[in-house]
Amino acid sequence: VQLQASGGGLVQAGGSLRLSCAASERTLIRYVMGWFRRAPGKEREFVAAIRWYDGSTDYADSAKGRFTISRDNAKNTVYLQMNSLKPEDTAVYYCAAKFKTSAMRVDYDYWGQGTLVTVSS
């Protein structure tokens, strides 16, 4: 499956952005879709994930209460709505996909190209 992420940009602290990830696969019912990020000088980290068939979600502590992951079946697209953004959210955000039954935060097979989010203070 090929993934195309978009929606990054420059935003002031406290602002919002919505990232999109379009998947080439026609049927995503067996997939888990995730968002990860890599901040400058840091390791890549998990942000959020959604299980396509039932919509169950998982969030990193840093994302809880501010970010919302969702999916659109008709568009084969997963979204990450990011509110109350902070400078420490600055990173390249990657979408990923897998159809393994392992925990939602690990073992992803397919990765998008990344989209840069910059939050100014």
Short mmCIF file of the C-alpha atoms (twelve columns), coordinates in Angstrom:
data_MODEL
# 
_entry.id   MODEL 
# 
loop_
_atom_site.group_PDB 
_atom_site.id 
_atom_site.type_symbol 
_atom_site.label_atom_id 
_atom_site.label_alt_id 
_atom_site.label_comp_id 
_atom_site.label_asym_id 
_atom_site.label_seq_id 
_atom_site.Cartn_x 
_atom_site.Cartn_y 
_atom_site.Cartn_z 
_atom_site.pdbx_PDB_model_num 
ATOM 1   C CA . VAL A 1   0.000   0.000  0.000  1 
ATOM 2   C CA . GLN A 2   1.238   3.500  -0.806 1 
ATOM 3   C CA . LEU A 3   0.616   6.381  1.572  1 
ATOM 4   C CA . GLN A 4   0.545   10.078 0.742  1 
ATOM 5   C CA . ALA A 5   0.674   12.474 3.685  1 
ATOM 6   C CA . SER A 6   -0.220  16.131 3.437  1 
ATOM 7   C CA . GLY A 7   -1.411  19.084 5.472  1 
ATOM 8   C CA . GLY A 8   1.709   20.173 7.272  1 
ATOM 9   C CA . GLY A 9   2.732   23.790 7.557  1 
ATOM 10  C CA . LEU A 10  3.647   26.669 9.826  1 
ATOM 11  C CA . VAL A 11  1.272   27.562 12.639 1 
ATOM 12  C CA . GLN A 12  1.473   29.643 15.784 1 
ATOM 13  C CA . ALA A 13  1.333   28.047 19.192 1 
ATOM 14  C CA . GLY A 14  -2.270  27.388 20.158 1 
ATOM 15  C CA . GLY A 15  -3.312  26.938 16.561 1 
ATOM 16  C CA . SER A 16  -4.592  23.911 14.686 1 
ATOM 17  C CA . LEU A 17  -3.689  21.803 11.687 1 
ATOM 18  C CA . ARG A 18  -5.245  18.761 10.068 1 
ATOM 19  C CA . LEU A 19  -2.983  16.200 8.480  1 
ATOM 20  C CA . SER A 20  -4.266  13.794 5.852  1 
ATOM 21  C CA . CYS A 21  -2.962  10.454 4.705  1 
ATOM 22  C CA . ALA A 22  -4.406  8.974  1.539  1 
ATOM 23  C CA . ALA A 23  -3.902  5.256  0.996  1 
ATOM 24  C CA . SER A 24  -3.704  3.551  -2.382 1 
ATOM 25  C CA . GLU A 25  -5.261  0.355  -1.094 1 
ATOM 26  C CA . ARG A 26  -8.959  0.042  -1.981 1 
ATOM 27  C CA . THR A 27  -9.896  -1.930 1.107  1 
ATOM 28  C CA . LEU A 28  -8.367  -0.929 4.410  1 
ATOM 29  C CA . ILE A 29  -10.701 -2.929 6.639  1 
ATOM 30  C CA . ARG A 30  -7.870  -5.116 7.943  1 
ATOM 31  C CA . TYR A 31  -5.405  -2.324 8.445  1 
ATOM 32  C CA . VAL A 32  -4.210  -0.284 11.371 1 
ATOM 33  C CA . MET A 33  -3.215  3.233  10.409 1 
ATOM 34  C CA . GLY A 34  -0.848  5.285  12.507 1 
ATOM 35  C CA . TRP A 35  0.797   8.660  12.799 1 
ATOM 36  C CA . PHE A 36  4.354   9.070  13.986 1 
ATOM 37  C CA . ARG A 37  6.662   12.038 14.216 1 
ATOM 38  C CA . ARG A 38  10.344  12.813 14.321 1 
ATOM 39  C CA . ALA A 39  11.446  16.049 15.919 1 
ATOM 40  C CA . PRO A 40  14.848  17.553 15.115 1 
ATOM 41  C CA . GLY A 41  17.551  15.582 16.876 1 
ATOM 42  C CA . LYS A 42  15.131  13.053 18.316 1 
ATOM 43  C CA . GLU A 43  13.975  9.531  17.637 1 
ATOM 44  C CA . ARG A 44  10.777  8.845  15.774 1 
ATOM 45  C CA . GLU A 45  7.860   8.489  18.167 1 
ATOM 46  C CA . PHE A 46  4.327   7.210  18.057 1 
ATOM 47  C CA . VAL A 47  1.531   9.794  18.031 1 
ATOM 48  C CA . ALA A 48  -1.785  8.071  17.330 1 
ATOM 49  C CA . ALA A 49  -3.320  5.051  15.609 1 
ATOM 50  C CA . ILE A 50  -6.708  3.809  14.494 1 
ATOM 51  C CA . ARG A 51  -7.954  0.328  13.717 1 
ATOM 52  C CA . TRP A 52  -9.881  0.647  10.500 1 
ATOM 53  C CA . TYR A 53  -12.601 -1.957 10.968 1 
ATOM 54  C CA . ASP A 54  -13.896 -0.788 14.334 1 
ATOM 55  C CA . GLY A 55  -12.427 2.687  14.717 1 
ATOM 56  C CA . SER A 56  -10.642 1.916  17.971 1 
ATOM 57  C CA . THR A 57  -7.844  4.362  18.703 1 
ATOM 58  C CA . ASP A 58  -4.674  4.757  20.694 1 
ATOM 59  C CA . TYR A 59  -2.843  7.966  21.534 1 
ATOM 60  C CA . ALA A 60  0.510   8.888  22.949 1 
ATOM 61  C CA . ASP A 61  0.245   10.787 26.207 1 
ATOM 62  C CA . SER A 62  1.513   13.909 24.446 1 
ATOM 63  C CA . ALA A 63  -1.418  13.728 22.010 1 
ATOM 64  C CA . LYS A 64  -4.273  12.879 24.344 1 
ATOM 65  C CA . GLY A 65  -6.850  15.632 24.623 1 
ATOM 66  C CA . ARG A 66  -5.335  17.676 21.790 1 
ATOM 67  C CA . PHE A 67  -5.100  15.384 18.757 1 
ATOM 68  C CA . THR A 68  -7.820  13.287 17.151 1 
ATOM 69  C CA . ILE A 69  -7.273  10.526 14.621 1 
ATOM 70  C CA . SER A 70  -10.134 9.589  12.310 1 
ATOM 71  C CA . ARG A 71  -10.792 7.823  9.024  1 
ATOM 72  C CA . ASP A 72  -12.936 8.301  5.951  1 
ATOM 73  C CA . ASN A 73  -13.941 5.011  4.379  1 
ATOM 74  C CA . ALA A 74  -15.072 6.574  1.116  1 
ATOM 75  C CA . LYS A 75  -11.784 8.376  0.592  1 
ATOM 76  C CA . ASN A 76  -9.440  5.725  2.035  1 
ATOM 77  C CA . THR A 77  -7.949  8.535  4.064  1 
ATOM 78  C CA . VAL A 78  -6.921  8.890  7.684  1 
ATOM 79  C CA . TYR A 79  -6.718  12.258 9.381  1 
ATOM 80  C CA . LEU A 80  -4.918  13.714 12.350 1 
ATOM 81  C CA . GLN A 81  -6.619  16.790 13.726 1 
ATOM 82  C CA . MET A 82  -4.133  18.663 15.888 1 
ATOM 83  C CA . ASN A 83  -5.387  21.396 18.213 1 
ATOM 84  C CA . SER A 84  -3.682  23.534 20.838 1 
ATOM 85  C CA . LEU A 85  -0.373  23.024 19.104 1 
ATOM 86  C CA . LYS A 86  2.831   23.654 21.024 1 
ATOM 87  C CA . PRO A 87  6.359   24.420 19.803 1 
ATOM 88  C CA . GLU A 88  7.387   20.952 20.979 1 
ATOM 89  C CA . ASP A 89  4.978   19.463 18.423 1 
ATOM 90  C CA . THR A 90  7.325   20.668 15.687 1 
ATOM 91  C CA . ALA A 91  8.365   17.600 13.713 1 
ATOM 92  C CA . VAL A 92  8.054   15.711 10.479 1 
ATOM 93  C CA . TYR A 93  4.865   13.697 10.736 1 
ATOM 94  C CA . TYR A 94  4.619   10.329 9.034  1 
ATOM 95  C CA . CYS A 95  1.613   8.160  8.403  1 
ATOM 96  C CA . ALA A 96  2.021   4.409  8.440  1 
ATOM 97  C CA . ALA A 97  -0.009  1.269  7.905  1 
ATOM 98  C CA . LYS A 98  0.044   -2.377 8.845  1 
ATOM 99  C CA . PHE A 99  -2.286  -5.357 8.963  1 
ATOM 100 C CA . LYS A 100 -0.606  -7.198 11.755 1 
ATOM 101 C CA . THR A 101 -2.404  -7.929 14.990 1 
ATOM 102 C CA . SER A 102 0.397   -6.640 17.186 1 
ATOM 103 C CA . ALA A 103 -0.015  -3.614 19.427 1 
ATOM 104 C CA . MET A 104 -1.150  -0.499 17.630 1 
ATOM 105 C CA . ARG A 105 2.042   1.420  18.373 1 
ATOM 106 C CA . VAL A 106 4.521   -0.951 16.714 1 
ATOM 107 C CA . ASP A 107 5.347   -3.151 13.696 1 
ATOM 108 C CA . TYR A 108 4.301   -0.908 10.832 1 
ATOM 109 C CA . ASP A 109 5.150   -2.082 7.323  1 
ATOM 110 C CA . TYR A 110 4.235   0.841  5.101  1 
ATOM 111 C CA . TRP A 111 5.275   4.464  5.492  1 
ATOM 112 C CA . GLY A 112 4.388   7.725  3.813  1 
ATOM 113 C CA . GLN A 113 6.907   10.388 2.897  1 
ATOM 114 C CA . GLY A 114 6.282   12.729 5.847  1 
ATOM 115 C CA . THR A 115 4.903   16.222 6.169  1 
ATOM 116 C CA . LEU A 116 6.575   18.986 8.154  1 
ATOM 117 C CA . VAL A 117 4.727   20.705 10.980 1 
ATOM 118 C CA . THR A 118 6.335   23.804 12.460 1 
ATOM 119 C CA . VAL A 119 4.817   25.463 15.505 1 
ATOM 120 C CA . SER A 120 6.145   28.912 16.324 1 
ATOM 121 C CA . SER A 121 6.083   30.361 19.821 1 
# 
